[in-house]
Short mmCIF file of N, CA, C and O in Angstrom, two decimals:
data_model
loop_
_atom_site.label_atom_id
_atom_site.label_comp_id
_atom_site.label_asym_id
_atom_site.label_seq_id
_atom_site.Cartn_x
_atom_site.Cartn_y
_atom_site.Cartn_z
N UNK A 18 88.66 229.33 85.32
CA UNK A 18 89.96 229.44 85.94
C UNK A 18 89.86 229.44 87.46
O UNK A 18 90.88 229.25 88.11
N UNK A 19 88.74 229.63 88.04
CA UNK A 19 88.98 229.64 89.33
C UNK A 19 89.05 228.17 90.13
O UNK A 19 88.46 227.15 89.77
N UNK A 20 89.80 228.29 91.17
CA UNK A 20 90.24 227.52 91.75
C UNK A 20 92.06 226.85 91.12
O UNK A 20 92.92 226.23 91.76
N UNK A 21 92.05 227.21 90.02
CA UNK A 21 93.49 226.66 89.44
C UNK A 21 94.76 227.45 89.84
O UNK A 21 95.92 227.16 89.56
N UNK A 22 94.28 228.58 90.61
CA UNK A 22 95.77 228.78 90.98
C UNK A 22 95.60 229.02 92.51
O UNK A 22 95.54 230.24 92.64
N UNK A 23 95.51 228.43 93.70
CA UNK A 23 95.51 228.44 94.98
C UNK A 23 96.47 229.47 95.42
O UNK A 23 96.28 230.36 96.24
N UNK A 24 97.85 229.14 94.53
CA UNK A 24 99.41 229.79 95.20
C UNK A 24 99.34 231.03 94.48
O UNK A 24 100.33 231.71 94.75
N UNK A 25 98.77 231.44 93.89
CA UNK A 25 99.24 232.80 93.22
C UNK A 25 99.37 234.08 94.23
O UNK A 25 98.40 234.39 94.94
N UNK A 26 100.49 234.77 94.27
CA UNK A 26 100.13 235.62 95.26
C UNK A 26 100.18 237.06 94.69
O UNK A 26 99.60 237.96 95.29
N UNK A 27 100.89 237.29 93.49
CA UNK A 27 100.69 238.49 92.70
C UNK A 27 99.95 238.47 91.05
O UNK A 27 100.27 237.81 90.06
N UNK A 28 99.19 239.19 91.20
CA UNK A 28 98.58 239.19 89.97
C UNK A 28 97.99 240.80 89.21
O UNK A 28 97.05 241.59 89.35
N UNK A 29 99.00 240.67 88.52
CA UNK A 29 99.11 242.21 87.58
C UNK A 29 98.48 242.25 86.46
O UNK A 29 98.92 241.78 85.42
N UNK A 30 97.34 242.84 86.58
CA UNK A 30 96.53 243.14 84.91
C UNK A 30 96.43 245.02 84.75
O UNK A 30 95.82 245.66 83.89
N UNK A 31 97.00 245.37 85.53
CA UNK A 31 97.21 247.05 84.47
C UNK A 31 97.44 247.03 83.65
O UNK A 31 98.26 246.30 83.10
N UNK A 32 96.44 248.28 82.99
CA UNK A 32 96.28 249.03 82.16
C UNK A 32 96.05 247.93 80.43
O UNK A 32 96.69 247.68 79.41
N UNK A 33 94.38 247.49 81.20
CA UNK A 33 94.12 246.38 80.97
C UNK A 33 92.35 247.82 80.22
O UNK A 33 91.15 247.96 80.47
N UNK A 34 92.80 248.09 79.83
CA UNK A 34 91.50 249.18 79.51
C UNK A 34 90.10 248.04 78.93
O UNK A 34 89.07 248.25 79.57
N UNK A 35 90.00 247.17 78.09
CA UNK A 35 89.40 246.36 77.28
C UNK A 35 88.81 245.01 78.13
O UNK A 35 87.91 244.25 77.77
N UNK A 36 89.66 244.97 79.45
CA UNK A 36 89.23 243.44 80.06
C UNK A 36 87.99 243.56 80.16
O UNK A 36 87.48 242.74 79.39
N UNK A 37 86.95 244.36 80.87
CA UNK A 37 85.47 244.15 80.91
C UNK A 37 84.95 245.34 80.48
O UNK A 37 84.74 246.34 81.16
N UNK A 38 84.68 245.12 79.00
CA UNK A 38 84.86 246.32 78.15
C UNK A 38 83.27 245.65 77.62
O UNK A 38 82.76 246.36 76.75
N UNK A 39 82.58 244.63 77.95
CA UNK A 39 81.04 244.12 77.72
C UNK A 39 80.55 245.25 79.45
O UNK A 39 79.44 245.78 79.48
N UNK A 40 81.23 245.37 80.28
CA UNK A 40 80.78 246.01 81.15
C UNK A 40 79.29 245.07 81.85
O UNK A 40 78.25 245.54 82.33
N UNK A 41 79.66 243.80 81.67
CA UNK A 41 77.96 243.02 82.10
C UNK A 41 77.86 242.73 83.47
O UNK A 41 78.88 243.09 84.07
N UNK A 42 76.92 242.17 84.26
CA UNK A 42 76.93 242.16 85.72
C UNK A 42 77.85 240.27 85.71
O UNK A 42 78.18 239.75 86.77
N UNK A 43 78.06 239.66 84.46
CA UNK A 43 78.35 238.83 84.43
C UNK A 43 79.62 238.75 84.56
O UNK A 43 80.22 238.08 85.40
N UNK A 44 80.19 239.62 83.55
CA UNK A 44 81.70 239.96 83.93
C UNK A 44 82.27 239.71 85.48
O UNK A 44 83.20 238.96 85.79
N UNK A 45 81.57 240.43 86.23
CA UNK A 45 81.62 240.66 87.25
C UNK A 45 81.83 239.57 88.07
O UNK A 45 82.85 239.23 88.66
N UNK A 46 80.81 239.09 88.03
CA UNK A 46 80.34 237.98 89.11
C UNK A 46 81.92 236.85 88.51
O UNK A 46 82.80 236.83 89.38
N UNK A 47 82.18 236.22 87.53
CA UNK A 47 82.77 235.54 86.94
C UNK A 47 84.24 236.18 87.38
O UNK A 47 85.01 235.34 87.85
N UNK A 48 84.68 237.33 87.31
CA UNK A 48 85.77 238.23 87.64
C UNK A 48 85.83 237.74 89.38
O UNK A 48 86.86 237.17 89.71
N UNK A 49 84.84 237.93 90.40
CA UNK A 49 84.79 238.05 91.73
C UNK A 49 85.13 236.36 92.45
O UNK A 49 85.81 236.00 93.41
N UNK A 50 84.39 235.70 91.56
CA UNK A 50 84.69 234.43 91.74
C UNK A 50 86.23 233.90 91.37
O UNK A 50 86.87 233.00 91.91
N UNK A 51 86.50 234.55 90.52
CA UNK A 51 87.99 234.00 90.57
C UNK A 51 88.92 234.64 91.49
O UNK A 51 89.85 233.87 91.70
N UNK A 52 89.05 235.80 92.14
CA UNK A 52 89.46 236.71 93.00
C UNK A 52 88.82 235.60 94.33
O UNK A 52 89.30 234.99 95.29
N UNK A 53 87.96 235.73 93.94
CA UNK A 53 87.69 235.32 95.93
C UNK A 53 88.68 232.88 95.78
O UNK A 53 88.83 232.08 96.70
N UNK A 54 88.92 232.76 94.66
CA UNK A 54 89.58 231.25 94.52
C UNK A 54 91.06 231.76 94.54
O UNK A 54 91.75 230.95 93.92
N UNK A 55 91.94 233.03 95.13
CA UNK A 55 92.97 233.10 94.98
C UNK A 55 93.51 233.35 96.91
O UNK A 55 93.57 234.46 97.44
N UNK A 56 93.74 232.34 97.43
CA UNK A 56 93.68 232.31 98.83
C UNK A 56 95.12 232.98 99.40
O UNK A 56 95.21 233.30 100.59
N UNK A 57 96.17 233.15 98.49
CA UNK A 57 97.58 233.76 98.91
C UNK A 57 97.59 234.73 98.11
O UNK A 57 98.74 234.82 97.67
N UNK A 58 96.78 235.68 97.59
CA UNK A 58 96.84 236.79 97.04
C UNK A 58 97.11 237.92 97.71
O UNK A 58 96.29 238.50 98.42
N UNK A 59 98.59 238.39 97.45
CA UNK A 59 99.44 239.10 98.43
C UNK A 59 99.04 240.48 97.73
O UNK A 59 98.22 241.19 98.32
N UNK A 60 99.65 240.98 96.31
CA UNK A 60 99.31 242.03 95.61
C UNK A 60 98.78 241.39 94.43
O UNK A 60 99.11 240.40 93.78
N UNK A 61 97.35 242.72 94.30
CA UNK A 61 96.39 242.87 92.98
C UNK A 61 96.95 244.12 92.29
O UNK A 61 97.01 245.16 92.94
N UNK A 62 97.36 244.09 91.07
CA UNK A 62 97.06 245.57 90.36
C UNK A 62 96.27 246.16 89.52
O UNK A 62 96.75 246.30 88.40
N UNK A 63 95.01 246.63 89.75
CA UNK A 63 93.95 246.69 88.31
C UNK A 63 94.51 248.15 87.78
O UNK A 63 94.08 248.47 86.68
N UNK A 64 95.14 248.80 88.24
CA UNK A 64 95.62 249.91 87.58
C UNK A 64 95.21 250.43 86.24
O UNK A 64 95.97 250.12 85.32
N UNK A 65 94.08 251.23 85.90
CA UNK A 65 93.36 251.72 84.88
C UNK A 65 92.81 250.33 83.81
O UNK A 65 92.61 250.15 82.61
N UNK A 66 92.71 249.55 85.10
CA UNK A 66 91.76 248.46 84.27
C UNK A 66 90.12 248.49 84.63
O UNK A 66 89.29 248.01 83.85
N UNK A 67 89.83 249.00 85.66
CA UNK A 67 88.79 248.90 85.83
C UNK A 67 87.34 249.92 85.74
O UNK A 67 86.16 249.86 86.06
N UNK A 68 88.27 250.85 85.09
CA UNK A 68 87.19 251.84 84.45
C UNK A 68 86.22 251.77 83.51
O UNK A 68 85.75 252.81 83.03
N UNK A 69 85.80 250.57 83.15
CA UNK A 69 84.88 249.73 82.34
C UNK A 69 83.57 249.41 83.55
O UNK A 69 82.44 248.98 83.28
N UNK A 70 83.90 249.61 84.39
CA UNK A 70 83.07 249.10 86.00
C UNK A 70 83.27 247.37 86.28
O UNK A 70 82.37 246.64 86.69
N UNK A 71 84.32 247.04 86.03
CA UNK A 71 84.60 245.49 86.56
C UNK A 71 84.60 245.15 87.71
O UNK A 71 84.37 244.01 88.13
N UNK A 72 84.96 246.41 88.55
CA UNK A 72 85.22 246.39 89.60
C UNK A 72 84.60 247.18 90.08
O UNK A 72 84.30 248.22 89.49
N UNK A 73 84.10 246.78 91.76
CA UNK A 73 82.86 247.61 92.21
C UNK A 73 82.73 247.29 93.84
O UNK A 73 83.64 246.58 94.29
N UNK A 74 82.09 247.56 94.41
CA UNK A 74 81.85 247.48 95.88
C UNK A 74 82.03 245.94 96.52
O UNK A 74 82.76 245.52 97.41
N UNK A 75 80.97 245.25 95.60
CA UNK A 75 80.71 243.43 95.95
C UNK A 75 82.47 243.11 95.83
O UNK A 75 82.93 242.41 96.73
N UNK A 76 83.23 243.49 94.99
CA UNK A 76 84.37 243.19 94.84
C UNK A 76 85.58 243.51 95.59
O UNK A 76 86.68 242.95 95.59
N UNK A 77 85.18 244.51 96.21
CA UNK A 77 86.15 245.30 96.93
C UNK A 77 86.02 244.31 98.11
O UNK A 77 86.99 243.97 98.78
N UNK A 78 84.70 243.84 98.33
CA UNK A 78 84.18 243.27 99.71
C UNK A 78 84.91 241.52 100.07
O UNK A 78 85.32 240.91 101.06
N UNK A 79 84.74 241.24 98.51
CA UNK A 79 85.69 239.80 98.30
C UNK A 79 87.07 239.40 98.54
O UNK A 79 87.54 238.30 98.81
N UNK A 80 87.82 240.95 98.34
CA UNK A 80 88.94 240.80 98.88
C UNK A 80 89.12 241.20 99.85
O UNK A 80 90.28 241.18 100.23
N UNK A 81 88.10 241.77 100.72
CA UNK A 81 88.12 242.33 102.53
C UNK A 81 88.49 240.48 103.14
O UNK A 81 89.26 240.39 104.10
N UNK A 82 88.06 239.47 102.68
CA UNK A 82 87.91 238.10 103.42
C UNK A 82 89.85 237.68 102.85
O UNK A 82 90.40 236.78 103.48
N UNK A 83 90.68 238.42 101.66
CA UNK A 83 91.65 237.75 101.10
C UNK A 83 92.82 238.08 102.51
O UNK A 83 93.09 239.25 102.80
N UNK A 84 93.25 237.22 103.07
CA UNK A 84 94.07 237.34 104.51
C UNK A 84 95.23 237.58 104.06
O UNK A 84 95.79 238.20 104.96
N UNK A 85 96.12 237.43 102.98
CA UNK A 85 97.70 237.97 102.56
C UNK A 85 97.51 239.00 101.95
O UNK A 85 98.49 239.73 101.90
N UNK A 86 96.33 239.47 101.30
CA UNK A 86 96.73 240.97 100.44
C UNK A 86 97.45 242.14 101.67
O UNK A 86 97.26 242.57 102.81
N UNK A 87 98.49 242.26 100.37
CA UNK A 87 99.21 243.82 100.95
C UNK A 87 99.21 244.62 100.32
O UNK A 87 99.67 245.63 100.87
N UNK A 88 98.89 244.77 99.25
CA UNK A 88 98.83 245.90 97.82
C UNK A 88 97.41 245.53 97.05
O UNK A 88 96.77 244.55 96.65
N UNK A 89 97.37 246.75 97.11
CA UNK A 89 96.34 246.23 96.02
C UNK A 89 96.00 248.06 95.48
O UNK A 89 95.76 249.03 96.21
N UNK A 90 96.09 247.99 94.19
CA UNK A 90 95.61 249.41 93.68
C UNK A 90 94.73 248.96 92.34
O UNK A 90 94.84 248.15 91.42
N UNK A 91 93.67 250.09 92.87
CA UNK A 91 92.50 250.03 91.46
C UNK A 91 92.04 251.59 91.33
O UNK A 91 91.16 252.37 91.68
N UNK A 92 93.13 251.50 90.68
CA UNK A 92 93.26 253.08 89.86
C UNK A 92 91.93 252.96 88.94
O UNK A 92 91.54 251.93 88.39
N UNK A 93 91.21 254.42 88.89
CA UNK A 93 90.02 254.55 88.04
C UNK A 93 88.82 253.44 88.21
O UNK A 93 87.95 253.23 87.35
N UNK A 94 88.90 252.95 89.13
CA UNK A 94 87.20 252.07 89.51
C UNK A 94 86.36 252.69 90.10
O UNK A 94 86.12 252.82 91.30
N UNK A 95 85.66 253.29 88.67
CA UNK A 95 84.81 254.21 88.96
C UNK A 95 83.62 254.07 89.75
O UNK A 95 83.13 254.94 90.49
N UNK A 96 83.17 252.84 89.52
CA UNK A 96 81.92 251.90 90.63
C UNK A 96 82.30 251.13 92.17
O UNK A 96 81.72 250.22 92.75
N UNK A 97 83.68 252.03 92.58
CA UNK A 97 84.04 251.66 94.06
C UNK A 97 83.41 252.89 94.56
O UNK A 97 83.45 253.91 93.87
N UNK A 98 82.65 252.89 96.07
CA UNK A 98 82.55 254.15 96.64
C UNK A 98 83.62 254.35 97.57
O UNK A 98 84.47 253.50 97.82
N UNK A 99 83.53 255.80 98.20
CA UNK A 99 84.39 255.80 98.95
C UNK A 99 84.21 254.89 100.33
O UNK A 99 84.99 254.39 101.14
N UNK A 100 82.83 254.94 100.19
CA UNK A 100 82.71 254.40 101.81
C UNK A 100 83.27 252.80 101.97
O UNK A 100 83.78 252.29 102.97
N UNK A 101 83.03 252.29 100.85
CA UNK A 101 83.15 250.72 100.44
C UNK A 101 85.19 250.81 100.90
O UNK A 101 85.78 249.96 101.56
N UNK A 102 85.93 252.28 100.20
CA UNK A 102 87.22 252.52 99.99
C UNK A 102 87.64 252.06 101.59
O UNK A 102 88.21 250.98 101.78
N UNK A 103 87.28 253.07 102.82
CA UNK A 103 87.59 253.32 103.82
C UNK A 103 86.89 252.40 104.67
O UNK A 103 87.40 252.38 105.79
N UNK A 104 85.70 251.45 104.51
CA UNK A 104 86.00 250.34 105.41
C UNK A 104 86.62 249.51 105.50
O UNK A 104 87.01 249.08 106.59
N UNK A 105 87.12 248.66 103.62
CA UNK A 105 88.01 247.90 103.01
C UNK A 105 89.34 248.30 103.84
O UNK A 105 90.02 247.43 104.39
N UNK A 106 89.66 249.66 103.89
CA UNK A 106 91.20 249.80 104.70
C UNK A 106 91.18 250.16 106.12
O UNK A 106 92.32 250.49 106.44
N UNK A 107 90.34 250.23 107.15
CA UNK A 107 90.09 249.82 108.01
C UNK A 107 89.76 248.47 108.81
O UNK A 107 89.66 248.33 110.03
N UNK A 108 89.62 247.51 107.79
CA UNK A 108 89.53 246.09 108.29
C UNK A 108 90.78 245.26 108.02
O UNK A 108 91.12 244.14 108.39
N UNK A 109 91.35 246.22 107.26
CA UNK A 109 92.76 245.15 106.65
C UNK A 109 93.75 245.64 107.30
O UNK A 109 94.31 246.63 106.83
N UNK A 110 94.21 245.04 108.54
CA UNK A 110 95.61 245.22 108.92
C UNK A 110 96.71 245.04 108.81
O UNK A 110 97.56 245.50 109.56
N UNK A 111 97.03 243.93 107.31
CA UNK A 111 97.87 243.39 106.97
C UNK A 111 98.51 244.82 105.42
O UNK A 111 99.65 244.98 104.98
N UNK A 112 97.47 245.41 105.11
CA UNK A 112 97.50 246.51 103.98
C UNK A 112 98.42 247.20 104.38
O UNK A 112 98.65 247.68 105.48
N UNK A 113 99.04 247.24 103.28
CA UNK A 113 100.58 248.42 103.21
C UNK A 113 100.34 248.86 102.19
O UNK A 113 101.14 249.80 102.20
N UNK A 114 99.68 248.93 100.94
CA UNK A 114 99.88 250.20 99.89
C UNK A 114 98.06 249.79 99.24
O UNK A 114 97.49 248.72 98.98
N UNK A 115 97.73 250.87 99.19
CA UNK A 115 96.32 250.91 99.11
C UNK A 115 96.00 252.15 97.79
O UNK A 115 95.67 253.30 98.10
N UNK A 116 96.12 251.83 96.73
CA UNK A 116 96.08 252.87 95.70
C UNK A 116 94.66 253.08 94.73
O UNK A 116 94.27 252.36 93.81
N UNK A 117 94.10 254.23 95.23
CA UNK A 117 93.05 254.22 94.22
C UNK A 117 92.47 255.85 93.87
O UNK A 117 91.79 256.61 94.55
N UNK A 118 93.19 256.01 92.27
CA UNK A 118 92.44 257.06 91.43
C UNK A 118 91.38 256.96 90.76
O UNK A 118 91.31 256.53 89.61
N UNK A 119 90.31 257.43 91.56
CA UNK A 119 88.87 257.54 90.88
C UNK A 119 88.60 258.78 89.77
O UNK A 119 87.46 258.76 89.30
N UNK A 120 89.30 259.62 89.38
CA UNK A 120 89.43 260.65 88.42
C UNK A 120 88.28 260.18 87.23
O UNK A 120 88.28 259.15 86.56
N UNK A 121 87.61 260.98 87.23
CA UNK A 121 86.42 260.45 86.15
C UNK A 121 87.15 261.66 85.02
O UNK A 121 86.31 262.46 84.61
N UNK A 122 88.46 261.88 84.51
CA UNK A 122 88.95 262.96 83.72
C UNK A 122 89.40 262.16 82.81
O UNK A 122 89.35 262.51 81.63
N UNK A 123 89.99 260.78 83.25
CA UNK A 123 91.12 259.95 82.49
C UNK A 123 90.76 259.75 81.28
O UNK A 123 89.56 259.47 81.34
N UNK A 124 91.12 259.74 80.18
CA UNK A 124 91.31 259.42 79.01
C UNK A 124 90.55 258.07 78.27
O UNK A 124 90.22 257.83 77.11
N UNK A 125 90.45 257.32 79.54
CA UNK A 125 89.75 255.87 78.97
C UNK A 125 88.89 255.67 80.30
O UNK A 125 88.71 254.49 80.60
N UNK A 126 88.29 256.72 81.22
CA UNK A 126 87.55 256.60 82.04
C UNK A 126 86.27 257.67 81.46
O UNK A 126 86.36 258.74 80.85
N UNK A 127 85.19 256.97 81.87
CA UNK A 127 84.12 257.95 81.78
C UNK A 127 83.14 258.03 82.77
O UNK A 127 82.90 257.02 83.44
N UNK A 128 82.42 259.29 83.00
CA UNK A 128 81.56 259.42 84.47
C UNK A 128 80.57 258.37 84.56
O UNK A 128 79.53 258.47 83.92
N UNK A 129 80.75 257.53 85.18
CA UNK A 129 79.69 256.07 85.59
C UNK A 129 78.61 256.94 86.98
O UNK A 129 77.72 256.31 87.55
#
């Protein structure tokens, strides 16, 4: 899929518990590559999707280069650090809502 949607600028997969539920480094890479082929990606929502570890630092870093994101929340990505959190929103001046519950308590999250 990557590269097939240039124009997309919102893309909502909350509460997506099962998307990378193989948890592989492949997931990943395959996941990052399509994120980094979405060039008007205004808002992301992984919202308790990424507590499987789909999402992670290298990823956070892919969308530091995305120039329209304004939203983006990844509730429960348990493999973001903070530090990865607070440079990501320090480089983005275009960011207006920046949402992320790391709660390793959640129900379909577990301590990574």
């Amino acid at each position: 899929m990557t590269g097939l949607f240039p124009e997309l600028r919102i893309l909502e997969l909350a509460s997506i518990p099962r998307m990378f539920e193989g948890n592989s480094r492949l997931d990943r890479i395959v996941f990052n590559a399509f994120l980094s082929s979405l060039p008007s990606l205004e808002k992301l929502d992984l919202d308790e999707t990424c507590g499987a570890g789909g999402f992670d630092d290298d990823t956070l870093q892919i969308l530091a280069n995305a120039s329209c994101l304004t939203h983006l929340n990844i509730g429960f990505a348990g493999r973001v650090s903070p530090e990865a959190m607070v440079q990501f929103i320090r480089n983005r001046p275009t960011l207006r809502v920046f949402e992320a519950n790391v709660s390793f308590y959640h129900l379909d999250c577990t301590n990574r």
